[in-house]
PDB file of C-alpha atoms in Angstrom:
ATOM      1  CA  MET A 297      -0.049  -0.016   0.052  1.00 51.00           C
ATOM      2  CA  ARG A 298       2.842   2.453   0.880  1.00 50.00           C
ATOM      3  CA  LYS A 299       4.452   1.566  -2.646  1.00 49.00           C
ATOM      4  CA  ILE A 300       1.353   2.413  -4.428  1.00 50.00           C
ATOM      5  CA  SER A 301       0.933   5.668  -2.507  1.00 53.00           C
ATOM      6  CA  VAL A 302       4.526   6.843  -3.379  1.00 47.00           C
ATOM      7  CA  ILE A 303       4.105   5.726  -6.975  1.00 49.00           C
ATOM      8  CA  PHE A 304       0.707   7.775  -7.236  1.00 48.00           C
ATOM      9  CA  LEU A 305       2.334  10.876  -5.659  1.00 50.00           C
ATOM     10  CA  LEU A 306       5.323  10.650  -8.079  1.00 47.00           C
ATOM     11  CA  VAL A 307       2.800  10.450 -10.938  1.00 47.00           C
ATOM     12  CA  LEU A 308       0.775  13.373  -9.722  1.00 50.00           C
ATOM     13  CA  ILE A 309       4.038  15.570  -9.352  1.00 48.00           C
ATOM     14  CA  ALA A 310       5.356  14.514 -12.924  1.00 49.00           C
ATOM     15  CA  SER A 311       1.912  15.494 -14.402  1.00 50.00           C
ATOM     16  CA  THR A 312       1.889  18.952 -12.717  1.00 50.00           C
ATOM     17  CA  SER A 313       5.368  19.567 -13.870  1.00 47.00           C
ATOM     18  CA  PHE A 314       4.643  18.703 -17.318  1.00 44.00           C
ATOM     19  CA  ALA A 315       1.628  20.722 -17.487  1.00 46.00           C
ATOM     20  CA  GLN A 316       3.554  23.802 -16.137  1.00 45.00           C
ATOM     21  CA  LEU A 317       6.076  23.225 -18.809  1.00 45.00           C
ATOM     22  CA  SER A 318       3.595  22.786 -21.546  1.00 45.00           C
ATOM     23  CA  GLU A 319       1.073  25.426 -20.746  1.00 53.00           C
ATOM     24  CA  ARG A 320       1.467  29.254 -20.332  1.00 54.00           C
ATOM     25  CA  LEU A 321      -0.885  31.762 -18.755  1.00 59.00           C
ATOM     26  CA  ASN A 322      -0.845  35.496 -19.249  1.00 58.00           C
ATOM     27  CA  ASP A 323       0.302  37.384 -16.281  1.00 58.00           C
ATOM     28  CA  THR A 324      -1.422  40.813 -16.068  1.00 59.00           C
ATOM     29  CA  SER A 325       0.911  42.614 -13.908  1.00 56.00           C
ATOM     30  CA  VAL A 326       0.977  46.377 -13.209  1.00 55.00           C
ATOM     31  CA  TYR A 327       4.531  47.883 -12.962  1.00 51.00           C
ATOM     32  CA  ASN A 328       5.222  51.070 -11.198  1.00 52.00           C
ATOM     33  CA  ILE A 329       7.313  53.028 -13.881  1.00 52.00           C
ATOM     34  CA  GLY A 330       8.472  56.016 -11.977  1.00 57.00           C
ATOM     35  CA  ALA A 331       7.124  59.710 -11.593  1.00 68.00           C
ATOM     36  CA  ARG A 332       6.049  60.707 -15.062  1.00 82.00           C
ATOM     37  CA  PRO A 333       6.011  64.583 -15.606  1.00 87.00           C
ATOM     38  CA  LEU A 334       2.888  66.482 -15.585  1.00 88.00           C
ATOM     39  CA  LYS A 335       1.933  70.022 -16.732  1.00 91.00           C
ATOM     40  CA  GLY A 336       4.123  72.296 -14.724  1.00 92.00           C
ATOM     41  CA  SER A 337       7.074  69.810 -14.359  1.00 92.00           C
ATOM     42  CA  LYS A 338      10.528  71.490 -14.866  1.00 93.00           C
ATOM     43  CA  VAL A 339      13.412  69.188 -16.302  1.00 94.00           C
ATOM     44  CA  LEU A 340      17.200  69.537 -16.336  1.00 92.00           C
ATOM     45  CA  THR A 341      18.581  67.674 -19.241  1.00 91.00           C
ATOM     46  CA  PHE A 342      22.051  66.089 -19.906  1.00 88.00           C
ATOM     47  CA  GLY A 343      23.034  64.601 -23.047  1.00 82.00           C
ATOM     48  CA  PHE A 344      25.943  62.693 -24.520  1.00 80.00           C
ATOM     49  CA  ASN A 345      26.372  62.799 -28.209  1.00 78.00           C
ATOM     50  CA  MET A 346      27.417  59.513 -29.803  1.00 75.00           C
ATOM     51  CA  ASN A 347      28.265  61.275 -33.012  1.00 69.00           C
ATOM     52  CA  GLN A 348      30.488  64.401 -33.832  1.00 58.00           C
ATOM     53  CA  SER A 349      27.690  66.830 -34.479  1.00 56.00           C
ATOM     54  CA  VAL A 350      28.342  70.240 -35.785  1.00 49.00           C
ATOM     55  CA  PHE A 351      26.015  71.563 -33.304  1.00 54.00           C
ATOM     56  CA  ASP A 352      24.664  69.927 -30.105  1.00 55.00           C
ATOM     57  CA  ASN A 353      21.748  71.219 -28.077  1.00 50.00           C
ATOM     58  CA  TYR A 354      22.204  69.357 -24.753  1.00 56.00           C
ATOM     59  CA  ASN A 355      24.370  70.045 -21.820  1.00 56.00           C
ATOM     60  CA  ASP A 356      27.189  67.452 -21.948  1.00 59.00           C
ATOM     61  CA  LEU A 357      28.988  68.969 -18.956  1.00 63.00           C
ATOM     62  CA  ARG A 358      31.805  70.191 -21.182  1.00 66.00           C
ATOM     63  CA  GLN A 359      33.281  73.701 -20.821  1.00 66.00           C
ATOM     64  CA  GLY A 360      31.217  75.966 -23.125  1.00 65.00           C
ATOM     65  CA  GLY A 361      28.450  73.421 -23.450  1.00 73.00           C
ATOM     66  CA  LEU A 362      24.755  74.470 -23.516  1.00 81.00           C
ATOM     67  CA  ILE A 363      22.511  74.730 -20.388  1.00 86.00           C
ATOM     68  CA  SER A 364      19.418  72.727 -21.311  1.00 89.00           C
ATOM     69  CA  GLY A 365      16.172  71.882 -19.849  1.00 92.00           C
ATOM     70  CA  LYS A 366      12.423  71.541 -20.534  1.00 94.00           C
ATOM     71  CA  TYR A 367       9.243  72.786 -19.115  1.00 95.00           C
ATOM     72  CA  PHE A 368       5.852  70.823 -19.416  1.00 95.00           C
ATOM     73  CA  ILE A 369       3.202  73.184 -20.555  1.00 96.00           C
ATOM     74  CA  LYS A 370       0.697  70.163 -20.794  1.00 94.00           C
ATOM     75  CA  ASP A 371       1.130  66.499 -19.509  1.00 91.00           C
ATOM     76  CA  ASP A 372       2.175  65.416 -23.015  1.00 93.00           C
ATOM     77  CA  VAL A 373       3.714  68.643 -24.305  1.00 96.00           C
ATOM     78  CA  ALA A 374       7.016  70.213 -23.313  1.00 96.00           C
ATOM     79  CA  VAL A 375       8.942  73.219 -24.246  1.00 97.00           C
ATOM     80  CA  ARG A 376      12.588  72.525 -24.436  1.00 94.00           C
ATOM     81  CA  GLY A 377      15.565  74.935 -24.850  1.00 92.00           C
ATOM     82  CA  GLY A 378      19.508  75.457 -24.481  1.00 90.00           C
ATOM     83  CA  ILE A 379      21.669  78.461 -24.173  1.00 90.00           C
ATOM     84  CA  ARG A 380      25.321  79.075 -24.454  1.00 88.00           C
ATOM     85  CA  ILE A 381      27.253  82.331 -23.843  1.00 89.00           C
ATOM     86  CA  THR A 382      30.798  82.263 -24.252  1.00 89.00           C
ATOM     87  CA  LYS A 383      33.295  85.256 -24.220  1.00 91.00           C
ATOM     88  CA  GLU A 384      37.072  85.081 -24.206  1.00 93.00           C
ATOM     89  CA  SER A 385      39.131  88.362 -24.360  1.00 95.00           C
ATOM     90  CA  THR A 386      42.711  89.298 -23.935  1.00 96.00           C
ATOM     91  CA  THR A 387      44.090  92.896 -24.143  1.00 96.00           C
ATOM     92  CA  SER A 388      47.316  94.471 -23.578  1.00 96.00           C
ATOM     93  CA  LYS A 389      48.756  98.082 -24.057  1.00 95.00           C
ATOM     94  CA  GLY A 390      51.979  99.471 -22.852  1.00 95.00           C
ATOM     95  CA  ASP A 391      54.720 101.995 -23.448  1.00 94.00           C
ATOM     96  CA  VAL A 392      58.016 100.262 -24.817  1.00 95.00           C
ATOM     97  CA  ASP A 393      61.358 100.679 -22.908  1.00 92.00           C
ATOM     98  CA  PRO A 394      63.809 102.603 -25.449  1.00 90.00           C
ATOM     99  CA  THR A 395      66.812 100.655 -24.227  1.00 90.00           C
ATOM    100  CA  ASN A 396      66.234  97.661 -26.699  1.00 88.00           C
ATOM    101  CA  PHE A 397      63.754  99.128 -28.999  1.00 91.00           C
ATOM    102  CA  PRO A 398      64.489 103.004 -29.420  1.00 92.00           C
ATOM    103  CA  THR A 399      62.368 103.494 -32.239  1.00 93.00           C
ATOM    104  CA  VAL A 400      59.005 102.033 -30.963  1.00 95.00           C
ATOM    105  CA  LYS A 401      56.863 104.223 -28.703  1.00 94.00           C
ATOM    106  CA  SER A 402      53.964 101.974 -27.626  1.00 95.00           C
ATOM    107  CA  THR A 403      52.158  98.725 -28.617  1.00 96.00           C
ATOM    108  CA  SER A 404      48.669  97.507 -28.068  1.00 96.00           C
ATOM    109  CA  SER A 405      46.755  94.214 -28.926  1.00 96.00           C
ATOM    110  CA  LYS A 406      43.245  92.697 -28.419  1.00 95.00           C
ATOM    111  CA  ALA A 407      41.942  89.248 -29.294  1.00 96.00           C
ATOM    112  CA  SER A 408      38.505  88.341 -28.305  1.00 96.00           C
ATOM    113  CA  VAL A 409      35.787  85.703 -29.300  1.00 94.00           C
ATOM    114  CA  ARG A 410      32.191  85.993 -28.429  1.00 94.00           C
ATOM    115  CA  GLU A 411      29.445  83.433 -28.977  1.00 92.00           C
ATOM    116  CA  TYR A 412      25.676  83.380 -28.147  1.00 92.00           C
ATOM    117  CA  VAL A 413      23.708  80.312 -28.942  1.00 91.00           C
ATOM    118  CA  LEU A 414      19.845  79.843 -28.329  1.00 92.00           C
ATOM    119  CA  VAL A 415      17.926  76.589 -29.109  1.00 91.00           C
ATOM    120  CA  PRO A 416      14.391  76.696 -28.572  1.00 94.00           C
ATOM    121  CA  GLY A 417      12.301  73.641 -29.335  1.00 94.00           C
ATOM    122  CA  LEU A 418       8.975  71.617 -28.569  1.00 96.00           C
ATOM    123  CA  GLU A 419       8.288  68.037 -27.982  1.00 95.00           C
ATOM    124  CA  LYS A 420       5.150  65.925 -28.135  1.00 96.00           C
ATOM    125  CA  HIS A 421       4.751  62.795 -25.723  1.00 94.00           C
ATOM    126  CA  PHE A 422       2.540  59.920 -26.583  1.00 92.00           C
ATOM    127  CA  SER A 423       0.739  57.233 -24.487  1.00 81.00           C
ATOM    128  CA  ASN A 424       1.663  57.460 -20.864  1.00 78.00           C
ATOM    129  CA  LYS A 425       0.635  53.834 -20.269  1.00 75.00           C
ATOM    130  CA  ASN A 426       3.609  52.378 -21.905  1.00 75.00           C
ATOM    131  CA  ILE A 427       6.915  51.713 -19.949  1.00 81.00           C
ATOM    132  CA  PHE A 428       8.668  53.745 -22.661  1.00 87.00           C
ATOM    133  CA  ASP A 429       7.916  57.428 -22.620  1.00 91.00           C
ATOM    134  CA  VAL A 430       8.161  57.913 -26.587  1.00 94.00           C
ATOM    135  CA  TYR A 431       8.298  61.480 -27.964  1.00 95.00           C
ATOM    136  CA  ALA A 432       8.858  63.421 -31.132  1.00 96.00           C
ATOM    137  CA  GLY A 433      10.095  67.134 -31.282  1.00 94.00           C
ATOM    138  CA  GLY A 434      11.644  69.963 -33.333  1.00 93.00           C
ATOM    139  CA  ASP A 435      14.501  72.360 -32.556  1.00 92.00           C
ATOM    140  CA  LEU A 436      15.367  75.707 -34.123  1.00 93.00           C
ATOM    141  CA  TYR A 437      19.262  76.708 -33.885  1.00 90.00           C
ATOM    142  CA  LEU A 438      20.260  80.409 -33.556  1.00 93.00           C
ATOM    143  CA  GLY A 439      23.923  81.101 -33.189  1.00 91.00           C
ATOM    144  CA  PHE A 440      26.006  84.141 -33.369  1.00 93.00           C
ATOM    145  CA  LYS A 441      29.849  84.256 -33.349  1.00 92.00           C
ATOM    146  CA  ARG A 442      32.356  87.229 -33.574  1.00 95.00           C
ATOM    147  CA  GLU A 443      36.076  87.083 -33.452  1.00 95.00           C
ATOM    148  CA  VAL A 444      38.329  90.181 -33.318  1.00 96.00           C
ATOM    149  CA  ASN A 445      41.956  90.617 -33.605  1.00 96.00           C
ATOM    150  CA  LYS A 446      43.788  93.899 -33.345  1.00 96.00           C
ATOM    151  CA  ASP A 447      47.463  94.912 -33.280  1.00 96.00           C
ATOM    152  CA  GLU A 448      48.766  98.596 -32.974  1.00 96.00           C
ATOM    153  CA  ILE A 449      52.571  99.820 -33.182  1.00 96.00           C
ATOM    154  CA  ASP A 450      53.244 103.358 -32.864  1.00 95.00           C
ATOM    155  CA  TYR A 451      56.782 104.587 -33.406  1.00 95.00           C
ATOM    156  CA  VAL A 452      58.601 107.572 -31.878  1.00 94.00           C
ATOM    157  CA  ASP A 453      58.812 109.483 -35.172  1.00 92.00           C
ATOM    158  CA  GLY A 454      55.096 109.459 -35.873  1.00 92.00           C
ATOM    159  CA  ASP A 455      54.894 106.366 -38.142  1.00 94.00           C
ATOM    160  CA  PHE A 456      52.575 103.708 -37.036  1.00 95.00           C
ATOM    161  CA  ASP A 457      51.306 100.123 -38.108  1.00 96.00           C
ATOM    162  CA  HIS A 458      47.724  99.277 -37.252  1.00 96.00           C
ATOM    163  CA  TYR A 459      45.954  96.156 -38.118  1.00 96.00           C
ATOM    164  CA  SER A 460      42.421  94.934 -37.423  1.00 96.00           C
ATOM    165  CA  ALA A 461      40.716  91.665 -38.319  1.00 95.00           C
ATOM    166  CA  LYS A 462      36.787  90.876 -37.632  1.00 95.00           C
ATOM    167  CA  THR A 463      35.160  87.438 -38.458  1.00 94.00           C
ATOM    168  CA  PRO A 464      31.474  87.465 -37.846  1.00 94.00           C
ATOM    169  CA  SER A 465      29.435  84.293 -38.473  1.00 93.00           C
ATOM    170  CA  THR A 466      25.699  83.387 -37.932  1.00 93.00           C
ATOM    171  CA  LEU A 467      24.411  79.766 -37.376  1.00 90.00           C
ATOM    172  CA  VAL A 468      20.639  79.126 -38.364  1.00 92.00           C
ATOM    173  CA  GLY A 469      19.261  75.314 -38.402  1.00 90.00           C
ATOM    174  CA  LEU A 470      16.517  73.039 -38.156  1.00 91.00           C
ATOM    175  CA  GLY A 471      16.112  69.709 -36.169  1.00 89.00           C
ATOM    176  CA  GLY A 472      13.722  66.884 -36.059  1.00 91.00           C
ATOM    177  CA  VAL A 473      14.124  64.228 -33.456  1.00 91.00           C
ATOM    178  CA  VAL A 474      12.427  61.159 -31.993  1.00 93.00           C
ATOM    179  CA  GLY A 475      13.218  59.650 -28.814  1.00 93.00           C
ATOM    180  CA  PHE A 476      12.318  57.655 -25.666  1.00 94.00           C
ATOM    181  CA  ASN A 477      12.772  57.905 -21.864  1.00 92.00           C
ATOM    182  CA  VAL A 478      12.561  54.918 -19.347  1.00 91.00           C
ATOM    183  CA  PHE A 479      11.801  56.047 -15.693  1.00 89.00           C
ATOM    184  CA  VAL A 480      14.089  54.834 -12.831  1.00 82.00           C
ATOM    185  CA  LEU A 481      12.001  53.273 -10.166  1.00 79.00           C
ATOM    186  CA  ASN A 482      10.151  56.065  -8.215  1.00 79.00           C
ATOM    187  CA  LEU A 483      13.013  58.382  -8.555  1.00 82.00           C
ATOM    188  CA  PRO A 484      12.444  61.656 -10.489  1.00 87.00           C
ATOM    189  CA  LEU A 485      14.965  60.328 -13.005  1.00 90.00           C
ATOM    190  CA  SER A 486      14.877  58.943 -16.476  1.00 92.00           C
ATOM    191  CA  VAL A 487      17.329  57.787 -19.100  1.00 93.00           C
ATOM    192  CA  GLY A 488      16.735  57.494 -22.965  1.00 93.00           C
ATOM    193  CA  MET A 489      18.063  58.047 -26.217  1.00 93.00           C
ATOM    194  CA  GLU A 490      17.342  60.543 -28.955  1.00 90.00           C
ATOM    195  CA  TYR A 491      18.173  60.747 -32.730  1.00 88.00           C
ATOM    196  CA  GLY A 492      16.999  62.573 -35.810  1.00 87.00           C
ATOM    197  CA  LEU A 493      17.641  64.916 -38.724  1.00 86.00           C
ATOM    198  CA  GLN A 494      19.431  68.135 -38.434  1.00 85.00           C
ATOM    199  CA  GLY A 495      20.042  70.778 -41.092  1.00 87.00           C
ATOM    200  CA  LEU A 496      22.566  73.739 -40.504  1.00 87.00           C
ATOM    201  CA  TRP A 497      23.464  76.957 -42.443  1.00 90.00           C
ATOM    202  CA  THR A 498      26.433  78.905 -41.520  1.00 89.00           C
ATOM    203  CA  LEU A 499      26.446  82.406 -42.805  1.00 90.00           C
ATOM    204  CA  GLY A 500      29.480  84.703 -42.918  1.00 88.00           C
ATOM    205  CA  GLY A 501      32.701  83.320 -41.528  1.00 86.00           C
ATOM    206  CA  LYS A 502      34.676  85.755 -43.712  1.00 92.00           C
ATOM    207  CA  THR A 503      37.298  88.062 -42.281  1.00 93.00           C
ATOM    208  CA  HIS A 504      37.101  91.769 -42.836  1.00 94.00           C
ATOM    209  CA  VAL A 505      40.672  92.986 -42.609  1.00 95.00           C
ATOM    210  CA  GLU A 506      41.531  96.872 -42.202  1.00 95.00           C
ATOM    211  CA  SER A 507      45.023  98.076 -42.106  1.00 95.00           C
ATOM    212  CA  GLU A 508      46.680 101.273 -42.025  1.00 95.00           C
ATOM    213  CA  GLN A 509      50.495 102.204 -41.988  1.00 95.00           C
ATOM    214  CA  ARG A 510      52.563 105.342 -42.120  1.00 95.00           C
ATOM    215  CA  VAL A 511      56.206 104.788 -43.231  1.00 93.00           C
ATOM    216  CA  GLY A 512      58.280 108.009 -43.668  1.00 89.00           C
ATOM    217  CA  GLY A 513      55.269 110.326 -43.482  1.00 86.00           C
ATOM    218  CA  VAL A 514      53.609 108.482 -46.098  1.00 93.00           C
ATOM    219  CA  THR A 515      50.199 106.788 -45.027  1.00 94.00           C
ATOM    220  CA  THR A 516      48.787 103.796 -47.062  1.00 95.00           C
ATOM    221  CA  SER A 517      45.619 101.804 -46.149  1.00 95.00           C
ATOM    222  CA  GLN A 518      44.004  98.605 -46.944  1.00 94.00           C
ATOM    223  CA  ASP A 519      40.454  97.164 -46.778  1.00 95.00           C
ATOM    224  CA  TYR A 520      39.738  93.810 -48.086  1.00 95.00           C
ATOM    225  CA  TYR A 521      37.991  90.417 -47.249  1.00 94.00           C
ATOM    226  CA  THR A 522      39.851  86.997 -46.792  1.00 93.00           C
ATOM    227  CA  GLN A 523      39.134  83.477 -45.852  1.00 89.00           C
ATOM    228  CA  THR A 524      41.183  80.564 -44.487  1.00 84.00           C
ATOM    229  CA  THR A 525      40.175  77.939 -47.016  1.00 80.00           C
ATOM    230  CA  ASP A 526      38.249  78.297 -50.383  1.00 73.00           C
ATOM    231  CA  GLY A 527      35.299  76.205 -51.173  1.00 72.00           C
ATOM    232  CA  ALA A 528      37.291  73.169 -51.896  1.00 71.00           C
ATOM    233  CA  GLY A 529      39.042  73.276 -48.424  1.00 72.00           C
ATOM    234  CA  ASN A 530      42.295  74.543 -49.882  1.00 79.00           C
ATOM    235  CA  ALA A 531      44.321  77.472 -48.332  1.00 80.00           C
ATOM    236  CA  ASP A 532      43.035  80.762 -49.935  1.00 84.00           C
ATOM    237  CA  PRO A 533      45.823  83.422 -50.483  1.00 88.00           C
ATOM    238  CA  TYR A 534      43.445  85.911 -52.143  1.00 90.00           C
ATOM    239  CA  GLN A 535      42.205  89.223 -51.028  1.00 90.00           C
ATOM    240  CA  TYR A 536      38.639  90.177 -52.134  1.00 93.00           C
ATOM    241  CA  SER A 537      36.965  93.491 -52.332  1.00 92.00           C
ATOM    242  CA  LYS A 538      33.585  91.660 -51.837  1.00 91.00           C
ATOM    243  CA  LEU A 539      33.144  88.137 -50.609  1.00 90.00           C
ATOM    244  CA  LYS A 540      29.979  86.046 -49.987  1.00 89.00           C
ATOM    245  CA  LYS A 541      30.517  82.881 -47.955  1.00 88.00           C
ATOM    246  CA  ARG A 542      27.933  80.282 -46.731  1.00 86.00           C
ATOM    247  CA  SER A 543      27.925  76.547 -45.811  1.00 86.00           C
ATOM    248  CA  THR A 544      25.132  74.021 -45.499  1.00 87.00           C
ATOM    249  CA  THR A 545      25.184  70.617 -43.691  1.00 84.00           C
ATOM    250  CA  TRP A 546      22.174  68.012 -43.672  1.00 83.00           C
ATOM    251  CA  ASP A 547      22.625  64.979 -41.941  1.00 78.00           C
ATOM    252  CA  THR A 548      20.405  62.117 -40.451  1.00 77.00           C
ATOM    253  CA  ASN A 549      21.527  60.918 -37.174  1.00 72.00           C
ATOM    254  CA  SER A 550      23.821  63.828 -36.726  1.00 72.00           C
ATOM    255  CA  ASN A 551      22.519  63.926 -33.162  1.00 75.00           C
ATOM    256  CA  PHE A 552      22.443  60.535 -31.733  1.00 82.00           C
ATOM    257  CA  ARG A 553      22.399  60.953 -27.976  1.00 85.00           C
ATOM    258  CA  LEU A 554      22.123  59.309 -24.704  1.00 88.00           C
ATOM    259  CA  ILE A 555      19.997  61.382 -22.490  1.00 90.00           C
ATOM    260  CA  LEU A 556      19.606  61.913 -18.592  1.00 92.00           C
ATOM    261  CA  ASN A 557      16.613  63.870 -17.361  1.00 93.00           C
ATOM    262  CA  ILE A 558      16.178  65.147 -13.666  1.00 92.00           C
ATOM    263  CA  TYR A 559      12.576  66.273 -12.935  1.00 91.00           C
ATOM    264  CA  PHE A 560      11.330  68.925 -10.482  1.00 86.00           C
ATOM    265  CA  ASN A 561       7.842  69.925  -9.656  1.00 79.00           C
TER     266      ASN A 561
END
C-alpha cells in the first residue's frame, strides 16, 4: 500500500510539472514605472552625443556646453531649450622701454571671441501607459559668433602700423528628433535615447581686414576680405573686395544622444 501511494504521488508531481512546462498563462501585472512628469514639471537635461555633431543642443558637462532643460506646458507637451554664452578676451597696452627698441613708442593688442547660442524647441509625448515614454520634437538653432584681432604699433617718429581683423558668423538650423525615456523606479529620473535629422546653415565666416601704415610720413591703407580656406577646403591666399560665404550641412543621425533627465515639480 505504501509503494502504491509513493508511485501515485510521483505520477501526480510529474503530471503537474509537465503541465507547467507545456502550458502558459498570461500574467496581467502592473508595474510602477516612476514619476512621470505632469503639466508644470521642470526638467534639467544632460546629453552625450555619440556622433561628432556640428552643433549639439544638450548639456554634456563640457566647458562651453549648452545649459539645457524642459518645461511641460501640458502633461504631454514640453517646451525645451538650451543656451550658451561664451566670451574670451585678452588685451594689452604698454609703453616700450627704449633701451632695446629705441624706435618703438607703444604697442597695443586685443583678441576676443564672443558666441551666443539659443536652441528653442518643442516636443510631443505619446501614451503614458507604456513603460517607454516615446516622444517626437523639433528644434530651432540660432547662433552668433564674432572674432576680433587688433594689433597696433606706434613709433617715436610718428609712423605707425595698425591692423584689425573681424570675423562674424551666424548659424541657423532646424532639427527633428524622435526619442524615448525609461523612468528609474520611483525616482524623479529617466534615461533615454534621441536621434533625428538636422540641417545647418552657416552664414558669414569671412574675415574683414582693415590696416593702415605710415612709413616716412606717407600713409597707406588696405580694406579687404579674406578666408582661411576656399570652397574646396584649400588654403586661400587671395584678398577680395567683396566676398560672400555660406555653408550648408544636412545629416540624418547627426544627433544620436544618450539622455539623462532630472525632474522637478
